[in-house]
Coordinates of C-alpha atoms in Angstrom, one line a residue:
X1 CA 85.4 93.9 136.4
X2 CA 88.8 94.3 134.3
X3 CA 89.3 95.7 130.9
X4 CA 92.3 96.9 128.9
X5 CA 91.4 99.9 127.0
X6 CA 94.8 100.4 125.6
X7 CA 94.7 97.1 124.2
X8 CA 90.9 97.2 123.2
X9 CA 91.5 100.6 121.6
X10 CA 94.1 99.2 119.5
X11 CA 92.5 95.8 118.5
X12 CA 89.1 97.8 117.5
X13 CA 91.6 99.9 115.0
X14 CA 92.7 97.0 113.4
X15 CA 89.6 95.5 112.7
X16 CA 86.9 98.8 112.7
X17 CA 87.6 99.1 108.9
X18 CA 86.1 95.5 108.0
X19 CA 82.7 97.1 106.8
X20 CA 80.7 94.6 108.7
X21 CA 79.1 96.2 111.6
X22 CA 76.3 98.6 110.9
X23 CA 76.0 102.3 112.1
X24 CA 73.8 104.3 114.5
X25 CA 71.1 103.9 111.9
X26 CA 71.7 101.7 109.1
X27 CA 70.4 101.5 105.5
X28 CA 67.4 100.5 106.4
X29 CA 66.8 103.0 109.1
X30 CA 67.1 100.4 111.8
X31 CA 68.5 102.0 115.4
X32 CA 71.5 100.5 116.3
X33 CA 71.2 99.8 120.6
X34 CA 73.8 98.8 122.6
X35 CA 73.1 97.7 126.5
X36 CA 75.0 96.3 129.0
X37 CA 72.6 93.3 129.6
X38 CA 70.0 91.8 128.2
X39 CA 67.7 93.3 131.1
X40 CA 67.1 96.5 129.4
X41 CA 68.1 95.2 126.0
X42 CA 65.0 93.5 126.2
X43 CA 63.1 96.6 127.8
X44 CA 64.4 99.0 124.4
X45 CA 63.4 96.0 121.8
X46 CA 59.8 96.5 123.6
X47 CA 59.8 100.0 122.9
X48 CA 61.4 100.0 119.4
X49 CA 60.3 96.5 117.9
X50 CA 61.1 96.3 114.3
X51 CA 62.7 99.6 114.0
X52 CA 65.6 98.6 115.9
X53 CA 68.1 96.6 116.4
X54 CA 69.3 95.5 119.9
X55 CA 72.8 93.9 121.1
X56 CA 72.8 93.2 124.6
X57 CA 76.8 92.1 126.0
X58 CA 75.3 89.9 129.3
X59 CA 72.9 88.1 128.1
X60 CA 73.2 84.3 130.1
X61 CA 71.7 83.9 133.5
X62 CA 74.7 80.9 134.1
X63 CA 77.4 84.2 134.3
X64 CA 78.3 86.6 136.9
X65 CA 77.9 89.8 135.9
X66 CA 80.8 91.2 137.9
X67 CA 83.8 89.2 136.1
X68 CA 82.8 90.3 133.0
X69 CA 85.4 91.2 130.4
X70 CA 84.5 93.8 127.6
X71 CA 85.7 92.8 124.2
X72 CA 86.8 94.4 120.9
X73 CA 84.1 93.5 119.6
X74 CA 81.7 95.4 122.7
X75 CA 83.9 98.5 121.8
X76 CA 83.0 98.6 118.2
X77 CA 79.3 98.3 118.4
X78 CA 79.1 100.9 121.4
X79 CA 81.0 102.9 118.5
X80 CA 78.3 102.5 115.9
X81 CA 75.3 102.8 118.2
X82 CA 72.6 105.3 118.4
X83 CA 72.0 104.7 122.0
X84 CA 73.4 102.7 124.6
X85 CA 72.2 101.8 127.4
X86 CA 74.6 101.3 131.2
X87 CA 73.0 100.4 134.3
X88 CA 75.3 102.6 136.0
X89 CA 75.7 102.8 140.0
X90 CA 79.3 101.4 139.5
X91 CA 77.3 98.2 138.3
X92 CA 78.8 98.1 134.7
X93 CA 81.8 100.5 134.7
X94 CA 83.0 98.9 132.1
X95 CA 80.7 100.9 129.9
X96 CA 81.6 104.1 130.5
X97 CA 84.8 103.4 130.1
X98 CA 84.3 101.5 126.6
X99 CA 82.1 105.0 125.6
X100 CA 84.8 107.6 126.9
X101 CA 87.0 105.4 124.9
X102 CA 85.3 105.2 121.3
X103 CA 82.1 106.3 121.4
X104 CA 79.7 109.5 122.2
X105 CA 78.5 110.4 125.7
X106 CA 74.7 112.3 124.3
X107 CA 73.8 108.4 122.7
X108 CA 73.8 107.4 126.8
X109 CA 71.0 106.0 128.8
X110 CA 71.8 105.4 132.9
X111 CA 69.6 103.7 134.5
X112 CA 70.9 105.1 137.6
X113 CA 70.9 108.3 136.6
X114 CA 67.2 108.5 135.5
X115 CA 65.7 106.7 138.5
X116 CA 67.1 109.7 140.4
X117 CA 68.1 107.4 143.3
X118 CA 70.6 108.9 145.9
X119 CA 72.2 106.6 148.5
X120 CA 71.1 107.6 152.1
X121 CA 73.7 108.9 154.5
X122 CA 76.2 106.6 154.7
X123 CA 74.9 104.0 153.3
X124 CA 75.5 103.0 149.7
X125 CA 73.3 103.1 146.9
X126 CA 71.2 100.0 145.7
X127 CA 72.5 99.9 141.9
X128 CA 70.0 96.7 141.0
X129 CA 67.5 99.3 139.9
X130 CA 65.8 97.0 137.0
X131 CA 63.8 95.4 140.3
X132 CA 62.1 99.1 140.7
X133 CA 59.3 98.8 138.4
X134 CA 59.0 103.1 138.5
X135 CA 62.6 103.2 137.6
X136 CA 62.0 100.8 134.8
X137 CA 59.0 103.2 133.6
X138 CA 61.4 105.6 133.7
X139 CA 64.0 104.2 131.7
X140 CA 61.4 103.3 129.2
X141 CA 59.9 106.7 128.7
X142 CA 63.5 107.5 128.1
X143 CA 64.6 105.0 125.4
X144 CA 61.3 105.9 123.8
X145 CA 62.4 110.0 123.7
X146 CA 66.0 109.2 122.2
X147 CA 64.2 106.7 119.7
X148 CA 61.9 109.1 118.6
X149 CA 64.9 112.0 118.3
X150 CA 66.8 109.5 115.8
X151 CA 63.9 108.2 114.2
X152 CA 60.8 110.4 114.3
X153 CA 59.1 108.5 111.2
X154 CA 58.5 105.8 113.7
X155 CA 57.2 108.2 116.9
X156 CA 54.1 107.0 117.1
X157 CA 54.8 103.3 117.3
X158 CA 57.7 103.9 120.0
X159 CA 54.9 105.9 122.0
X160 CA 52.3 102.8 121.4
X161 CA 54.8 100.4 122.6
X162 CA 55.9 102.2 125.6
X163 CA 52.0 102.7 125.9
X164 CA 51.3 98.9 126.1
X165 CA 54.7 98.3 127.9
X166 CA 53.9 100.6 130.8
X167 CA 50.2 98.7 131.1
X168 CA 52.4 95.3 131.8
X169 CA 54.6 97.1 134.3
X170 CA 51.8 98.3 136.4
X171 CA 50.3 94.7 136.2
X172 CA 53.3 94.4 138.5
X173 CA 53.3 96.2 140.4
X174 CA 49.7 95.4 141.2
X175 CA 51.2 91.6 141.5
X176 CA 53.5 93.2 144.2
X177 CA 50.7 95.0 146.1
X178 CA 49.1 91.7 146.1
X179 CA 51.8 90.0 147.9
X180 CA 52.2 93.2 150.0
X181 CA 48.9 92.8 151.4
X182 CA 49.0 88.9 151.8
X183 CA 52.6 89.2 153.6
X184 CA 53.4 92.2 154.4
X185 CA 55.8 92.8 157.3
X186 CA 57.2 89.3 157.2
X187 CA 61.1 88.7 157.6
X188 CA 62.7 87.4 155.2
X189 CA 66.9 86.7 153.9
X190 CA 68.7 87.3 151.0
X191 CA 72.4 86.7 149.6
X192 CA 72.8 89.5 147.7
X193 CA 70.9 93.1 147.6
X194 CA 69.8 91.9 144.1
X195 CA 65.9 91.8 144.8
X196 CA 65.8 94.6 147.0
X197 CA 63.5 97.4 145.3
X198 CA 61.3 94.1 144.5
X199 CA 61.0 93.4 148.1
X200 CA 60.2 96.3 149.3
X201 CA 57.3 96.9 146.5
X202 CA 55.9 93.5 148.1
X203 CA 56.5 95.2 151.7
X204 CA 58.7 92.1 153.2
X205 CA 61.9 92.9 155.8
X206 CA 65.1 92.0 154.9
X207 CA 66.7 90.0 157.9
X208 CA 70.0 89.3 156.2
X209 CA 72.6 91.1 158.3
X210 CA 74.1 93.9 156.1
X211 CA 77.6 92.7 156.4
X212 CA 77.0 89.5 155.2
X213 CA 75.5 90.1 151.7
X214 CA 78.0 93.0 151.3
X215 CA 80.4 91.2 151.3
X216 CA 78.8 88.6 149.2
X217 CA 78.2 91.5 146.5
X218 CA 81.7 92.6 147.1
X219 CA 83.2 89.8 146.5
X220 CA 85.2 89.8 150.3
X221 CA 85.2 87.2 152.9
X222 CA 82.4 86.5 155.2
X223 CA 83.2 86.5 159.2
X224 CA 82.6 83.4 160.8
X225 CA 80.3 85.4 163.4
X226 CA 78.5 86.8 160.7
X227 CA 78.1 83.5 158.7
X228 CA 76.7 81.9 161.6
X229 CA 74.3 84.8 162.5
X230 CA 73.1 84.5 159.1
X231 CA 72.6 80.4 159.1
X232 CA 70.6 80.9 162.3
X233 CA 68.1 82.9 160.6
X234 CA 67.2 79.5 159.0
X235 CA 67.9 77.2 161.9
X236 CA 66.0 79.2 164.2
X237 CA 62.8 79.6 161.5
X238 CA 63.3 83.4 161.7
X239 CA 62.5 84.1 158.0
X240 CA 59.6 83.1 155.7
X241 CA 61.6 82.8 152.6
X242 CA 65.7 82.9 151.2
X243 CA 65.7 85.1 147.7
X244 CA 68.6 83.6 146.4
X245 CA 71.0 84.9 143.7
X246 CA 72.0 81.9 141.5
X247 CA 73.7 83.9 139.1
X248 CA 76.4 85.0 141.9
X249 CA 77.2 81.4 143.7
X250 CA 80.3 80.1 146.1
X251 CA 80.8 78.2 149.3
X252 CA 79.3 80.6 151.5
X253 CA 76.1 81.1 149.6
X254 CA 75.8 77.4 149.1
X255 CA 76.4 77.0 152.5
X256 CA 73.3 79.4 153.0
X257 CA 71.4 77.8 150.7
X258 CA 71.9 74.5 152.2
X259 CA 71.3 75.3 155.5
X260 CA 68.2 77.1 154.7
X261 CA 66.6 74.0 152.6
X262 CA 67.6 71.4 155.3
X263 CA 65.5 73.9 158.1
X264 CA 62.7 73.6 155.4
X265 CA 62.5 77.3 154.6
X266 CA 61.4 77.9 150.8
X267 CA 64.3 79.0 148.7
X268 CA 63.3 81.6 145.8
X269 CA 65.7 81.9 143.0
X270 CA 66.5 85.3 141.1
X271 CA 68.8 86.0 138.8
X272 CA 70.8 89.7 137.2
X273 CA 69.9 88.8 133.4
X274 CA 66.9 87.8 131.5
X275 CA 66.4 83.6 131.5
X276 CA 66.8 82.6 127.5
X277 CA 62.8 82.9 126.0
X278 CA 61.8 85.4 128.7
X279 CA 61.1 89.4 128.4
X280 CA 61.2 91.5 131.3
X281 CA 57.6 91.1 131.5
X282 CA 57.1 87.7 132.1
X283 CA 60.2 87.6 134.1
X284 CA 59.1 89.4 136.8
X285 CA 55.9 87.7 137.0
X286 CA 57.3 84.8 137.3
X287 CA 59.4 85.9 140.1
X288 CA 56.9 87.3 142.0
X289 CA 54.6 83.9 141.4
X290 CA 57.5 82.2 142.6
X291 CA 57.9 84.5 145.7
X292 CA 53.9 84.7 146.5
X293 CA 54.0 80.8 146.5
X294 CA 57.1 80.8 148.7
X295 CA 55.3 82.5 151.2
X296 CA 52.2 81.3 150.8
X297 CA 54.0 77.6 152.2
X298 CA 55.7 79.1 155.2

């Protein structure tokens, strides 16, 4: 990810005095949010409803994550927010630069940083921590504290919400244990790391040789020897299922992809960001459907 601060920084002074944009609490007592996508933009409009006000700068599922470009316009509503909200993990670096540029460090939420992860010894950390349902729980509880802080008149109905909100999550995770118990243990392949906390809840073994869907997250080349070790996973009907990430596509993953649907193994589709008309909720139970189904065929 790429962004030019110095010209950002100037751009936003230009245009910061147009009046239009609203501040950490507006008039009407609405809480400004700002997240990095619409993954946990989503999450803090289920904790604060009505009583805030939520702009989320990834928000379509048909965009990679990774080459996004931070705008003027992302650096004056980080400004005028009451809390924002990074992934972190070196996922969305571009925030932290946008809020060590213009805005204030104590309105920050990392998701990273709450779930407490640590990378094991060396090995590096899974950052695609909106797949952990406790580290979503997590993140909740904590949007629903700084809410509260800025707008205790409304306390009780960020608790509720959170309340109702955790209910759904542990529906999944029950979902997960379901699967877990139907098919746990069985191998299957992935592109990118993406899905990982998701299928480990669901107790499946990631096949995928580790250098190949580095690289693939990484951006960098894959080795012909390791290409071809991954294909024969498929080929050689040694995994139950490909959790593909369609949001992150090229030759080499559609050469995966292909090779995997012409051996007949089920392909399962996941994506970084929120499909438009879904919540996190519904998201993830459709995922998991789709995965349960995938290896109920194999």
């Amino acid at each position: 990810m790429t962004l030019g601060l110095a010209t950002l920084a100037g751009g936003l002074t230009a245009c910061s005095g147009g009046g239009s944009d609203a501040t950490a609490t507006s008039g009407n007592g609405v809480v400004q949010v700002v997240a990095s996508t619409n993954v946990w933009g989503d999450v803090a409009k289920t904790i604060g409803g009505d009583a805030v006000h939520v702009t989320s700068f990834i928000n379509d599922p048909s965009q990679d994550p990774h080459e996004y470009e931070a705008s003027v316009r992302n650096q004056l509503a980080i400004k005028n927010a009451g809390v924002v909200i990074e992934n972190g993990g070196g996922y969305d670096d571009f925030m932290t630069k946008m809020v060590a540029s213009v805005g204030d460090s104590n309105t920050v939420l990392n998701a990273v940083d709450i779930s407490g992860k640590k990378a094991a010894a060396g090995e590096d950390l899974n950052e695609h921590v909106w797949y952990d349902f406790p580290t979503v729980l997590k993140v909740a509880g904590a949007i629903k504290d700084k809410l509260a802080t800025l707008d205790p008149s409304h306390a009780n109905t960020f608790t509720k919400n959170l309340t109702t909100f955790t209910e759904q999550v542990k529906a999944l995770e029950a979902q997960a244990a379901s699967v877990k118990t139907a098919h746990g243990g069985q191998p299957v392949a992935i592109t990118e790391p993406v899905p990982g906390y998701l299928l480990e809840a669901c107790g499946l073994v990631n096949k995928t040789p580790e250098a190949f869907s580095a690289a693939i997250e990484d951006g960098n080349d894959v080795s012909v020897g390791i290409l071809n070790d991954t294909l024969k996973l498929f080929t050689g009907h040694q995994v139950k299922a490909l959790v593909y990430n369609e949001q992150t596509t090229g030759p080499v993953t559609q050469k995966v992809l292909d090779t995997a649907k012409s051996s007949n193994v089920p392909v399962v589709p996941v994506t970084e960001t929120l499909p438009a008309g879904s919540t996190y909720v519904t998201w993830m139970k459709s995922q998991l459907t789709a995965l349960s189904t995938a290896l109920d065929r194999s």
